């Protein structure tokens, strides 16, 4: 699928997935794999370049992760970042010591001429996060950058194409960070830049067509981005051999079920079966208030609803999962993937007679999945759909889930999404939704006293949902949203805005 690859060896740093994403943004394919990868495996992988990530350890601590020093003799260009650069210096005979002044955050960096910093200004801001520093370089290396508290902010051996940077070029806080990574993969590693989503689609469709032929494929569709793109790829590859099942559990957002059927069945001509089991789910949830119980009930009933259809379909050759690259990394740090506990397919293999699982998106990050969706011609309303929890609106209602509360929640959520889009904020905010809290408050509407629900607005910015910050929605937009909800939606008389980051809070309320 891709000829040239960069290998990113993971030493446990907080920005490691971001390094891989930044390299892929340069149209160069890379994988984030465990730092203990053997020399033999590295040779088999055949990378054009290697990156050592940052990590929480100190090179002089017992048990700190180290590469086999033979890696430096492979003739492959290497870039060490933060801990990765300290480890390189340590293994090749340099000195690393605890810094007198730790550096965290922005630092002024002065660059010296080198291929790594080609076409860059001599001074710029870089993002530091370290307590150790390099105090002596290995033989053959020279200083390439410094900061006020770090004499060797970057160094390198141009002859062997070995480079190290103490700062983090992958984060947005580092000025020209993307250019540094570009210089490494193009000028030093010789990348061709042929990793594109159009190329991915063409090769993946051909691969799936060859693998599946006319055998039967089954896909559980939630209407979310991952399952939608995975199903569309399969449909493009094998057409009628694919059967998709969409379980409507009655906990979806306003018009969502209709849109799924309209896009995938009516417009794209997929063999899509819809299971309308909303009343069944609602009955199972009657009287339940504990969020974990709600999750388990919804997950279990989803499997039972899917099971009814799968028995009618019979044995299939392949089951499709919408697994994406972060799932693979988080489930096994790049090692052999296990069946992920995805909200749509977790538990499904036990109720389906199938031979093999297909995960067509397992090499892609979320932003790449969206790009593939556009390449396949999916509408923006599907491709840019926000992350949505498997239990759906069931965990955005505090306490018991009722039809009345669901109607209130759908209507308030629809107004929020409509106004966020109208304000042009829909692509800059990662996720935004409303929540029916467990509180009711006194209000006045017209000449009447009311005692109705408090609805909370939750909106966050994030890169990967691992951490998130509350979105700074302009006050006038919040005012419009609040006025519309209390005036247009039944059983609501107060709006509050959640301004808590993750951590300490989670993005969802339950």
mmCIF file of C-alpha atoms in Angstrom, residues 18-398:
data_model
loop_
_atom_site.group_PDB
_atom_site.id
_atom_site.type_symbol
_atom_site.label_atom_id
_atom_site.label_comp_id
_atom_site.label_asym_id
_atom_site.label_seq_id
_atom_site.Cartn_x
_atom_site.Cartn_y
_atom_site.Cartn_z
ATOM 1 C CA UNK A 18 1.091 13.465 17.653
ATOM 2 C CA UNK A 19 4.560 12.782 16.197
ATOM 3 C CA UNK A 20 3.105 10.090 13.950
ATOM 4 C CA UNK A 21 0.246 12.340 12.889
ATOM 5 C CA UNK A 22 2.590 15.227 12.076
ATOM 6 C CA UNK A 23 4.750 12.991 9.886
ATOM 7 C CA UNK A 24 1.710 11.668 8.049
ATOM 8 C CA UNK A 25 0.595 15.245 7.460
ATOM 9 C CA UNK A 26 3.761 15.545 5.368
ATOM 10 C CA UNK A 27 2.325 12.778 3.109
ATOM 11 C CA UNK A 28 4.799 10.261 4.495
ATOM 12 C CA UNK A 29 3.454 7.037 6.023
ATOM 13 C CA UNK A 30 4.670 6.028 9.480
ATOM 14 C CA UNK A 31 3.836 3.583 12.258
ATOM 15 C CA UNK A 32 4.132 4.089 16.018
ATOM 16 C CA UNK A 33 5.576 0.828 17.354
ATOM 17 C CA UNK A 34 7.039 -0.355 20.687
ATOM 18 C CA UNK A 35 10.518 0.845 21.633
ATOM 19 C CA UNK A 36 11.688 -2.733 22.284
ATOM 20 C CA UNK A 37 11.357 -3.667 18.599
ATOM 21 C CA UNK A 38 14.269 -5.924 17.664
ATOM 22 C CA UNK A 39 16.949 -5.032 15.126
ATOM 23 C CA UNK A 40 15.747 -7.887 12.948
ATOM 24 C CA UNK A 41 12.165 -6.600 12.995
ATOM 25 C CA UNK A 42 13.398 -3.107 12.161
ATOM 26 C CA UNK A 43 15.288 -4.468 9.158
ATOM 27 C CA UNK A 44 12.166 -6.306 8.011
ATOM 28 C CA UNK A 45 10.102 -3.149 8.421
ATOM 29 C CA UNK A 46 12.651 -1.406 6.153
ATOM 30 C CA UNK A 47 12.053 2.246 7.143
ATOM 31 C CA UNK A 48 13.564 5.221 5.327
ATOM 32 C CA UNK A 49 13.938 6.918 8.722
ATOM 33 C CA UNK A 50 13.463 6.305 12.450
ATOM 34 C CA UNK A 51 12.191 8.633 15.180
ATOM 35 C CA UNK A 52 12.767 8.050 18.901
ATOM 36 C CA UNK A 53 9.918 9.677 20.855
ATOM 37 C CA UNK A 54 10.006 11.412 24.198
ATOM 38 C CA UNK A 55 9.216 9.587 27.426
ATOM 39 C CA UNK A 56 8.958 10.026 31.210
ATOM 40 C CA UNK A 57 12.210 8.207 32.111
ATOM 41 C CA UNK A 58 15.776 9.328 32.788
ATOM 42 C CA UNK A 59 18.507 7.525 30.876
ATOM 43 C CA UNK A 60 20.464 6.832 34.059
ATOM 44 C CA UNK A 61 17.528 5.227 35.917
ATOM 45 C CA UNK A 62 17.534 1.455 36.275
ATOM 46 C CA UNK A 63 15.105 -0.156 33.866
ATOM 47 C CA UNK A 64 14.767 2.839 31.558
ATOM 48 C CA UNK A 65 13.905 1.721 28.003
ATOM 49 C CA UNK A 66 16.849 1.588 25.615
ATOM 50 C CA UNK A 67 17.243 0.593 21.984
ATOM 51 C CA UNK A 68 19.809 -1.928 20.805
ATOM 52 C CA UNK A 69 22.828 0.278 20.025
ATOM 53 C CA UNK A 70 23.208 -1.676 16.773
ATOM 54 C CA UNK A 71 20.405 0.490 15.409
ATOM 55 C CA UNK A 72 22.914 3.298 14.865
ATOM 56 C CA UNK A 73 24.900 1.104 12.465
ATOM 57 C CA UNK A 74 21.984 0.313 10.144
ATOM 58 C CA UNK A 75 22.636 3.344 7.968
ATOM 59 C CA UNK A 76 19.076 4.618 8.544
ATOM 60 C CA UNK A 77 18.609 8.333 9.432
ATOM 61 C CA UNK A 78 17.433 8.780 13.032
ATOM 62 C CA UNK A 79 15.817 11.710 14.860
ATOM 63 C CA UNK A 80 15.660 11.559 18.657
ATOM 64 C CA UNK A 81 13.149 13.795 20.433
ATOM 65 C CA UNK A 82 13.486 14.772 24.123
ATOM 66 C CA UNK A 83 14.150 11.454 25.949
ATOM 67 C CA UNK A 84 14.959 9.980 22.541
ATOM 68 C CA UNK A 85 17.777 12.460 21.987
ATOM 69 C CA UNK A 86 19.136 11.970 25.515
ATOM 70 C CA UNK A 87 19.139 8.199 25.012
ATOM 71 C CA UNK A 88 20.991 8.591 21.714
ATOM 72 C CA UNK A 89 23.651 10.777 23.354
ATOM 73 C CA UNK A 90 23.951 8.362 26.304
ATOM 74 C CA UNK A 91 24.315 5.212 24.169
ATOM 75 C CA UNK A 92 26.874 6.787 21.844
ATOM 76 C CA UNK A 93 29.195 8.021 24.598
ATOM 77 C CA UNK A 94 27.872 11.480 25.497
ATOM 78 C CA UNK A 95 26.868 12.697 28.955
ATOM 79 C CA UNK A 96 23.377 13.295 30.324
ATOM 80 C CA UNK A 97 22.850 14.902 33.715
ATOM 81 C CA UNK A 98 20.046 16.332 35.808
ATOM 82 C CA UNK A 99 19.591 19.953 34.773
ATOM 83 C CA UNK A 100 20.145 22.753 37.292
ATOM 84 C CA UNK A 101 17.040 24.422 35.862
ATOM 85 C CA UNK A 102 14.323 22.223 34.391
ATOM 86 C CA UNK A 103 12.629 23.543 31.276
ATOM 87 C CA UNK A 104 8.869 23.281 30.861
ATOM 88 C CA UNK A 105 6.947 25.251 28.289
ATOM 89 C CA UNK A 106 8.168 27.807 25.798
ATOM 90 C CA UNK A 107 11.885 28.498 25.423
ATOM 91 C CA UNK A 108 13.855 30.724 23.063
ATOM 92 C CA UNK A 109 15.956 28.524 20.789
ATOM 93 C CA UNK A 110 18.882 29.693 18.695
ATOM 94 C CA UNK A 111 19.543 27.524 15.637
ATOM 95 C CA UNK A 112 22.855 26.886 13.886
ATOM 96 C CA UNK A 113 23.117 25.891 10.205
ATOM 97 C CA UNK A 114 22.219 22.236 9.606
ATOM 98 C CA UNK A 115 20.077 20.138 7.213
ATOM 99 C CA UNK A 116 17.538 19.650 10.025
ATOM 100 C CA UNK A 117 16.884 23.395 10.278
ATOM 101 C CA UNK A 118 17.180 24.304 6.617
ATOM 102 C CA UNK A 119 15.243 27.445 5.524
ATOM 103 C CA UNK A 120 14.393 28.302 9.141
ATOM 104 C CA UNK A 121 14.983 31.557 11.036
ATOM 105 C CA UNK A 122 17.995 31.629 13.364
ATOM 106 C CA UNK A 123 15.820 32.195 16.452
ATOM 107 C CA UNK A 124 12.376 30.846 17.326
ATOM 108 C CA UNK A 125 10.273 29.571 20.222
ATOM 109 C CA UNK A 126 10.353 25.853 21.025
ATOM 110 C CA UNK A 127 8.357 23.738 23.505
ATOM 111 C CA UNK A 128 10.478 22.124 26.220
ATOM 112 C CA UNK A 129 9.500 19.443 28.731
ATOM 113 C CA UNK A 130 12.548 17.948 30.483
ATOM 114 C CA UNK A 131 14.444 17.737 33.766
ATOM 115 C CA UNK A 132 17.667 16.232 32.319
ATOM 116 C CA UNK A 133 20.018 17.745 29.767
ATOM 117 C CA UNK A 134 22.946 16.707 27.618
ATOM 118 C CA UNK A 135 26.224 18.109 28.946
ATOM 119 C CA UNK A 136 28.697 16.483 26.527
ATOM 120 C CA UNK A 137 28.157 15.277 22.955
ATOM 121 C CA UNK A 138 29.254 11.893 21.612
ATOM 122 C CA UNK A 139 32.242 11.784 19.273
ATOM 123 C CA UNK A 140 31.436 12.949 15.755
ATOM 124 C CA UNK A 141 28.429 15.068 16.807
ATOM 125 C CA UNK A 142 28.174 18.830 16.750
ATOM 126 C CA UNK A 143 25.945 21.382 18.423
ATOM 127 C CA UNK A 144 23.055 22.563 16.224
ATOM 128 C CA UNK A 145 20.870 24.604 18.610
ATOM 129 C CA UNK A 146 20.782 25.955 22.160
ATOM 130 C CA UNK A 147 18.405 27.619 24.627
ATOM 131 C CA UNK A 148 19.184 29.712 27.740
ATOM 132 C CA UNK A 149 19.068 26.615 29.991
ATOM 133 C CA UNK A 150 20.042 23.933 27.482
ATOM 134 C CA UNK A 151 23.481 24.149 25.814
ATOM 135 C CA UNK A 152 22.619 21.338 23.388
ATOM 136 C CA UNK A 153 18.985 21.926 22.428
ATOM 137 C CA UNK A 154 19.824 20.081 19.206
ATOM 138 C CA UNK A 155 22.819 18.175 17.894
ATOM 139 C CA UNK A 156 23.716 15.887 15.044
ATOM 140 C CA UNK A 157 26.187 13.805 13.081
ATOM 141 C CA UNK A 158 25.504 14.802 9.481
ATOM 142 C CA UNK A 159 27.720 12.051 8.078
ATOM 143 C CA UNK A 160 25.728 9.273 9.775
ATOM 144 C CA UNK A 161 22.448 11.242 9.591
ATOM 145 C CA UNK A 162 21.831 10.979 13.330
ATOM 146 C CA UNK A 163 20.067 13.949 14.928
ATOM 147 C CA UNK A 164 18.600 14.853 18.295
ATOM 148 C CA UNK A 165 16.361 17.695 19.515
ATOM 149 C CA UNK A 166 15.653 18.358 23.189
ATOM 150 C CA UNK A 167 12.406 20.219 22.411
ATOM 151 C CA UNK A 168 9.181 18.933 20.830
ATOM 152 C CA UNK A 169 8.785 19.850 17.130
ATOM 153 C CA UNK A 170 5.484 17.966 16.941
ATOM 154 C CA UNK A 171 3.518 20.380 19.166
ATOM 155 C CA UNK A 172 1.953 23.559 17.863
ATOM 156 C CA UNK A 173 3.760 25.662 20.480
ATOM 157 C CA UNK A 174 7.080 25.035 18.684
ATOM 158 C CA UNK A 175 7.459 27.567 15.900
ATOM 159 C CA UNK A 176 8.389 25.925 12.575
ATOM 160 C CA UNK A 177 8.075 22.467 14.181
ATOM 161 C CA UNK A 178 6.371 21.053 11.086
ATOM 162 C CA UNK A 179 9.256 22.354 8.957
ATOM 163 C CA UNK A 180 11.780 20.529 11.145
ATOM 164 C CA UNK A 181 9.922 17.224 10.675
ATOM 165 C CA UNK A 182 9.566 17.953 6.965
ATOM 166 C CA UNK A 183 13.304 18.621 6.653
ATOM 167 C CA UNK A 184 13.987 15.308 8.378
ATOM 168 C CA UNK A 185 11.679 13.114 6.301
ATOM 169 C CA UNK A 186 12.332 14.805 2.941
ATOM 170 C CA UNK A 187 15.863 16.258 2.964
ATOM 171 C CA UNK A 188 17.503 13.729 5.292
ATOM 172 C CA UNK A 189 15.439 10.547 4.722
ATOM 173 C CA UNK A 190 14.660 11.199 1.048
ATOM 174 C CA UNK A 191 10.866 10.748 1.267
ATOM 175 C CA UNK A 192 8.851 10.966 -1.945
ATOM 176 C CA UNK A 193 5.668 12.165 -0.192
ATOM 177 C CA UNK A 194 3.340 9.648 -1.851
ATOM 178 C CA UNK A 195 1.124 8.875 1.166
ATOM 179 C CA UNK A 196 -2.264 10.353 0.211
ATOM 180 C CA UNK A 197 -5.833 9.475 1.041
ATOM 181 C CA UNK A 198 -6.730 9.090 -2.632
ATOM 182 C CA UNK A 199 -3.904 6.562 -2.942
ATOM 183 C CA UNK A 200 -5.079 4.823 0.222
ATOM 184 C CA UNK A 201 -8.638 4.498 -1.091
ATOM 185 C CA UNK A 202 -7.530 3.101 -4.456
ATOM 186 C CA UNK A 203 -5.165 0.521 -2.966
ATOM 187 C CA UNK A 204 -7.507 -0.463 -0.100
ATOM 188 C CA UNK A 205 -10.469 -0.989 -2.440
ATOM 189 C CA UNK A 206 -8.338 -3.200 -4.691
ATOM 190 C CA UNK A 207 -7.012 -5.114 -1.673
ATOM 191 C CA UNK A 208 -10.534 -5.724 -0.301
ATOM 192 C CA UNK A 209 -11.899 -6.717 -3.711
ATOM 193 C CA UNK A 210 -9.141 -9.275 -4.150
ATOM 194 C CA UNK A 211 -9.515 -10.648 -0.606
ATOM 195 C CA UNK A 212 -13.307 -10.912 -0.476
ATOM 196 C CA UNK A 213 -14.417 -11.593 -4.022
ATOM 197 C CA UNK A 214 -18.092 -12.568 -3.890
ATOM 198 C CA UNK A 215 -18.071 -13.945 -0.363
ATOM 199 C CA UNK A 216 -20.457 -12.503 2.253
ATOM 200 C CA UNK A 217 -19.536 -9.538 4.460
ATOM 201 C CA UNK A 218 -21.496 -8.181 7.441
ATOM 202 C CA UNK A 219 -21.083 -4.734 8.989
ATOM 203 C CA UNK A 220 -22.746 -3.249 12.076
ATOM 204 C CA UNK A 221 -23.386 0.425 11.366
ATOM 205 C CA UNK A 222 -23.883 3.046 14.042
ATOM 206 C CA UNK A 223 -23.994 6.019 11.711
ATOM 207 C CA UNK A 224 -20.773 7.284 13.305
ATOM 208 C CA UNK A 225 -17.804 8.308 11.179
ATOM 209 C CA UNK A 226 -15.688 5.163 11.569
ATOM 210 C CA UNK A 227 -18.366 2.586 10.783
ATOM 211 C CA UNK A 228 -19.763 4.779 7.978
ATOM 212 C CA UNK A 229 -16.398 5.117 6.229
ATOM 213 C CA UNK A 230 -15.540 1.432 6.757
ATOM 214 C CA UNK A 231 -18.882 0.351 5.292
ATOM 215 C CA UNK A 232 -18.513 2.721 2.326
ATOM 216 C CA UNK A 233 -15.054 1.355 1.535
ATOM 217 C CA UNK A 234 -16.435 -2.196 1.571
ATOM 218 C CA UNK A 235 -19.427 -1.177 -0.538
ATOM 219 C CA UNK A 236 -17.139 0.403 -3.136
ATOM 220 C CA UNK A 237 -15.010 -2.749 -3.180
ATOM 221 C CA UNK A 238 -17.583 -5.558 -3.156
ATOM 222 C CA UNK A 239 -21.018 -3.959 -3.647
ATOM 223 C CA UNK A 240 -23.833 -6.445 -3.053
ATOM 224 C CA UNK A 241 -21.632 -8.878 -1.121
ATOM 225 C CA UNK A 242 -21.898 -6.455 1.821
ATOM 226 C CA UNK A 243 -24.863 -6.420 4.214
ATOM 227 C CA UNK A 244 -25.040 -3.634 6.803
ATOM 228 C CA UNK A 245 -27.227 -3.719 9.899
ATOM 229 C CA UNK A 246 -28.266 -0.493 11.610
ATOM 230 C CA UNK A 247 -29.806 -0.909 15.057
ATOM 231 C CA UNK A 248 -31.839 2.168 15.972
ATOM 232 C CA UNK A 249 -31.936 1.996 19.765
ATOM 233 C CA UNK A 250 -34.070 5.112 20.042
ATOM 234 C CA UNK A 251 -31.206 6.996 21.705
ATOM 235 C CA UNK A 252 -29.912 8.818 18.628
ATOM 236 C CA UNK A 253 -29.874 12.548 17.949
ATOM 237 C CA UNK A 254 -32.686 14.311 16.102
ATOM 238 C CA UNK A 255 -33.101 13.113 12.481
ATOM 239 C CA UNK A 256 -29.964 10.928 12.786
ATOM 240 C CA UNK A 257 -31.612 7.577 12.000
ATOM 241 C CA UNK A 258 -33.412 9.052 8.983
ATOM 242 C CA UNK A 259 -30.166 10.517 7.686
ATOM 243 C CA UNK A 260 -28.308 7.210 7.981
ATOM 244 C CA UNK A 261 -30.976 5.453 5.919
ATOM 245 C CA UNK A 262 -31.186 8.301 3.395
ATOM 246 C CA UNK A 263 -27.441 8.517 2.771
ATOM 247 C CA UNK A 264 -26.454 4.873 2.805
ATOM 248 C CA UNK A 265 -29.543 3.007 1.596
ATOM 249 C CA UNK A 266 -31.311 5.494 -0.665
ATOM 250 C CA UNK A 267 -28.427 7.513 -2.125
ATOM 251 C CA UNK A 268 -25.577 4.992 -2.068
ATOM 252 C CA UNK A 269 -27.669 1.884 -2.660
ATOM 253 C CA UNK A 270 -26.208 -0.169 0.183
ATOM 254 C CA UNK A 271 -27.876 -3.346 1.347
ATOM 255 C CA UNK A 272 -28.781 -1.787 4.703
ATOM 256 C CA UNK A 273 -31.186 -3.391 7.174
ATOM 257 C CA UNK A 274 -32.661 -1.176 9.884
ATOM 258 C CA UNK A 275 -33.789 -2.621 13.215
ATOM 259 C CA UNK A 276 -36.274 -0.350 15.018
ATOM 260 C CA UNK A 277 -35.898 -1.421 18.629
ATOM 261 C CA UNK A 278 -36.254 1.932 20.412
ATOM 262 C CA UNK A 279 -39.272 0.823 22.509
ATOM 263 C CA UNK A 280 -37.417 -2.342 23.579
ATOM 264 C CA UNK A 281 -34.398 -0.342 24.809
ATOM 265 C CA UNK A 282 -36.638 2.173 26.595
ATOM 266 C CA UNK A 283 -38.512 -0.603 28.406
ATOM 267 C CA UNK A 284 -35.220 -2.184 29.524
ATOM 268 C CA UNK A 285 -34.076 1.190 30.892
ATOM 269 C CA UNK A 286 -37.263 1.852 32.833
ATOM 270 C CA UNK A 287 -36.469 2.868 36.434
ATOM 271 C CA UNK A 288 -32.680 2.607 35.921
ATOM 272 C CA UNK A 289 -30.635 5.597 37.136
ATOM 273 C CA UNK A 290 -27.106 4.233 37.623
ATOM 274 C CA UNK A 291 -24.965 5.214 34.574
ATOM 275 C CA UNK A 292 -22.969 1.986 34.501
ATOM 276 C CA UNK A 293 -26.152 -0.093 34.603
ATOM 277 C CA UNK A 294 -27.545 1.976 31.744
ATOM 278 C CA UNK A 295 -24.409 1.361 29.682
ATOM 279 C CA UNK A 296 -24.520 -2.395 30.300
ATOM 280 C CA UNK A 297 -28.230 -2.651 29.513
ATOM 281 C CA UNK A 298 -27.831 -0.731 26.260
ATOM 282 C CA UNK A 299 -24.778 -2.753 25.226
ATOM 283 C CA UNK A 300 -26.422 -6.076 26.021
ATOM 284 C CA UNK A 301 -29.665 -5.198 24.233
ATOM 285 C CA UNK A 302 -27.708 -4.015 21.182
ATOM 286 C CA UNK A 303 -26.203 -7.485 20.905
ATOM 287 C CA UNK A 304 -29.627 -9.120 21.314
ATOM 288 C CA UNK A 305 -31.148 -6.844 18.632
ATOM 289 C CA UNK A 306 -28.299 -7.564 16.244
ATOM 290 C CA UNK A 307 -28.559 -11.274 16.989
ATOM 291 C CA UNK A 308 -32.164 -11.389 15.718
ATOM 292 C CA UNK A 309 -31.053 -10.102 12.316
ATOM 293 C CA UNK A 310 -27.855 -12.119 12.116
ATOM 294 C CA UNK A 311 -29.810 -15.369 12.551
ATOM 295 C CA UNK A 312 -31.860 -14.501 9.471
ATOM 296 C CA UNK A 313 -28.731 -13.617 7.474
ATOM 297 C CA UNK A 314 -26.933 -16.793 8.466
ATOM 298 C CA UNK A 315 -23.207 -17.539 8.272
ATOM 299 C CA UNK A 316 -20.958 -14.870 6.760
ATOM 300 C CA UNK A 317 -17.321 -14.976 5.763
ATOM 301 C CA UNK A 318 -16.253 -11.606 7.134
ATOM 302 C CA UNK A 319 -17.307 -9.232 9.940
ATOM 303 C CA UNK A 320 -16.316 -5.562 9.485
ATOM 304 C CA UNK A 321 -15.050 -3.444 12.379
ATOM 305 C CA UNK A 322 -14.420 0.308 12.328
ATOM 306 C CA UNK A 323 -11.187 -0.010 14.341
ATOM 307 C CA UNK A 324 -8.857 2.956 13.770
ATOM 308 C CA UNK A 325 -5.143 3.411 14.502
ATOM 309 C CA UNK A 326 -5.421 4.954 18.008
ATOM 310 C CA UNK A 327 -7.490 1.890 19.042
ATOM 311 C CA UNK A 328 -4.680 -0.374 17.838
ATOM 312 C CA UNK A 329 -2.035 1.658 19.669
ATOM 313 C CA UNK A 330 -3.995 1.872 22.931
ATOM 314 C CA UNK A 331 -4.999 -1.799 22.937
ATOM 315 C CA UNK A 332 -1.543 -3.190 22.433
ATOM 316 C CA UNK A 333 1.000 -0.514 21.570
ATOM 317 C CA UNK A 334 1.080 -1.677 17.991
ATOM 318 C CA UNK A 335 1.332 -5.381 18.772
ATOM 319 C CA UNK A 336 -1.118 -7.969 17.437
ATOM 320 C CA UNK A 337 -4.554 -6.394 17.610
ATOM 321 C CA UNK A 338 -7.312 -7.894 19.692
ATOM 322 C CA UNK A 339 -11.005 -7.466 18.915
ATOM 323 C CA UNK A 340 -11.734 -4.016 20.256
ATOM 324 C CA UNK A 341 -14.594 -3.398 22.652
ATOM 325 C CA UNK A 342 -16.252 -0.958 20.294
ATOM 326 C CA UNK A 343 -19.768 0.059 21.258
ATOM 327 C CA UNK A 344 -21.232 -1.416 18.074
ATOM 328 C CA UNK A 345 -19.303 -4.663 17.816
ATOM 329 C CA UNK A 346 -18.102 -5.423 21.327
ATOM 330 C CA UNK A 347 -19.606 -8.818 22.082
ATOM 331 C CA UNK A 348 -20.942 -9.334 18.557
ATOM 332 C CA UNK A 349 -18.480 -12.055 17.477
ATOM 333 C CA UNK A 350 -20.098 -14.443 19.984
ATOM 334 C CA UNK A 351 -23.483 -14.128 18.258
ATOM 335 C CA UNK A 352 -22.317 -14.165 14.623
ATOM 336 C CA UNK A 353 -21.088 -17.121 12.609
ATOM 337 C CA UNK A 354 -18.123 -15.621 10.745
ATOM 338 C CA UNK A 355 -14.629 -16.678 9.665
ATOM 339 C CA UNK A 356 -12.551 -13.500 9.805
ATOM 340 C CA UNK A 357 -12.656 -9.871 10.960
ATOM 341 C CA UNK A 358 -11.828 -7.080 8.498
ATOM 342 C CA UNK A 359 -10.602 -3.723 9.819
ATOM 343 C CA UNK A 360 -10.083 -1.516 6.744
ATOM 344 C CA UNK A 361 -9.279 1.641 8.751
ATOM 345 C CA UNK A 362 -6.875 0.185 11.309
ATOM 346 C CA UNK A 363 -3.915 2.131 9.836
ATOM 347 C CA UNK A 364 -5.603 5.546 10.004
ATOM 348 C CA UNK A 365 -5.941 8.359 12.523
ATOM 349 C CA UNK A 366 -9.352 10.026 12.950
ATOM 350 C CA UNK A 367 -8.526 12.989 10.713
ATOM 351 C CA UNK A 368 -7.372 10.560 8.008
ATOM 352 C CA UNK A 369 -10.608 8.580 8.324
ATOM 353 C CA UNK A 370 -12.520 11.807 7.705
ATOM 354 C CA UNK A 371 -10.333 12.539 4.658
ATOM 355 C CA UNK A 372 -11.119 9.061 3.292
ATOM 356 C CA UNK A 373 -14.816 9.765 3.838
ATOM 357 C CA UNK A 374 -14.591 12.843 1.635
ATOM 358 C CA UNK A 375 -12.612 10.881 -0.971
ATOM 359 C CA UNK A 376 -15.468 8.352 -1.048
ATOM 360 C CA UNK A 377 -18.027 11.101 -1.626
ATOM 361 C CA UNK A 378 -19.752 11.000 1.768
ATOM 362 C CA UNK A 379 -21.534 14.241 2.737
ATOM 363 C CA UNK A 380 -20.025 16.633 5.254
ATOM 364 C CA UNK A 381 -22.873 15.939 7.681
ATOM 365 C CA UNK A 382 -21.636 12.339 7.944
ATOM 366 C CA UNK A 383 -17.873 12.858 7.648
ATOM 367 C CA UNK A 384 -17.671 15.679 10.204
ATOM 368 C CA UNK A 385 -20.144 14.119 12.612
ATOM 369 C CA UNK A 386 -18.951 14.493 16.166
ATOM 370 C CA UNK A 387 -17.844 11.550 18.275
ATOM 371 C CA UNK A 388 -20.978 10.003 19.768
ATOM 372 C CA UNK A 389 -21.070 7.487 22.638
ATOM 373 C CA UNK A 390 -22.434 4.007 21.994
ATOM 374 C CA UNK A 391 -25.151 4.354 24.671
ATOM 375 C CA UNK A 392 -26.150 7.546 22.865
ATOM 376 C CA UNK A 393 -28.469 9.985 24.614
ATOM 377 C CA UNK A 394 -28.986 7.403 27.354
ATOM 378 C CA UNK A 395 -25.913 8.734 29.167
ATOM 379 C CA UNK A 396 -26.700 12.380 28.469
ATOM 380 C CA UNK A 397 -29.801 12.131 30.632
ATOM 381 C CA UNK A 398 -29.020 12.108 34.341
#
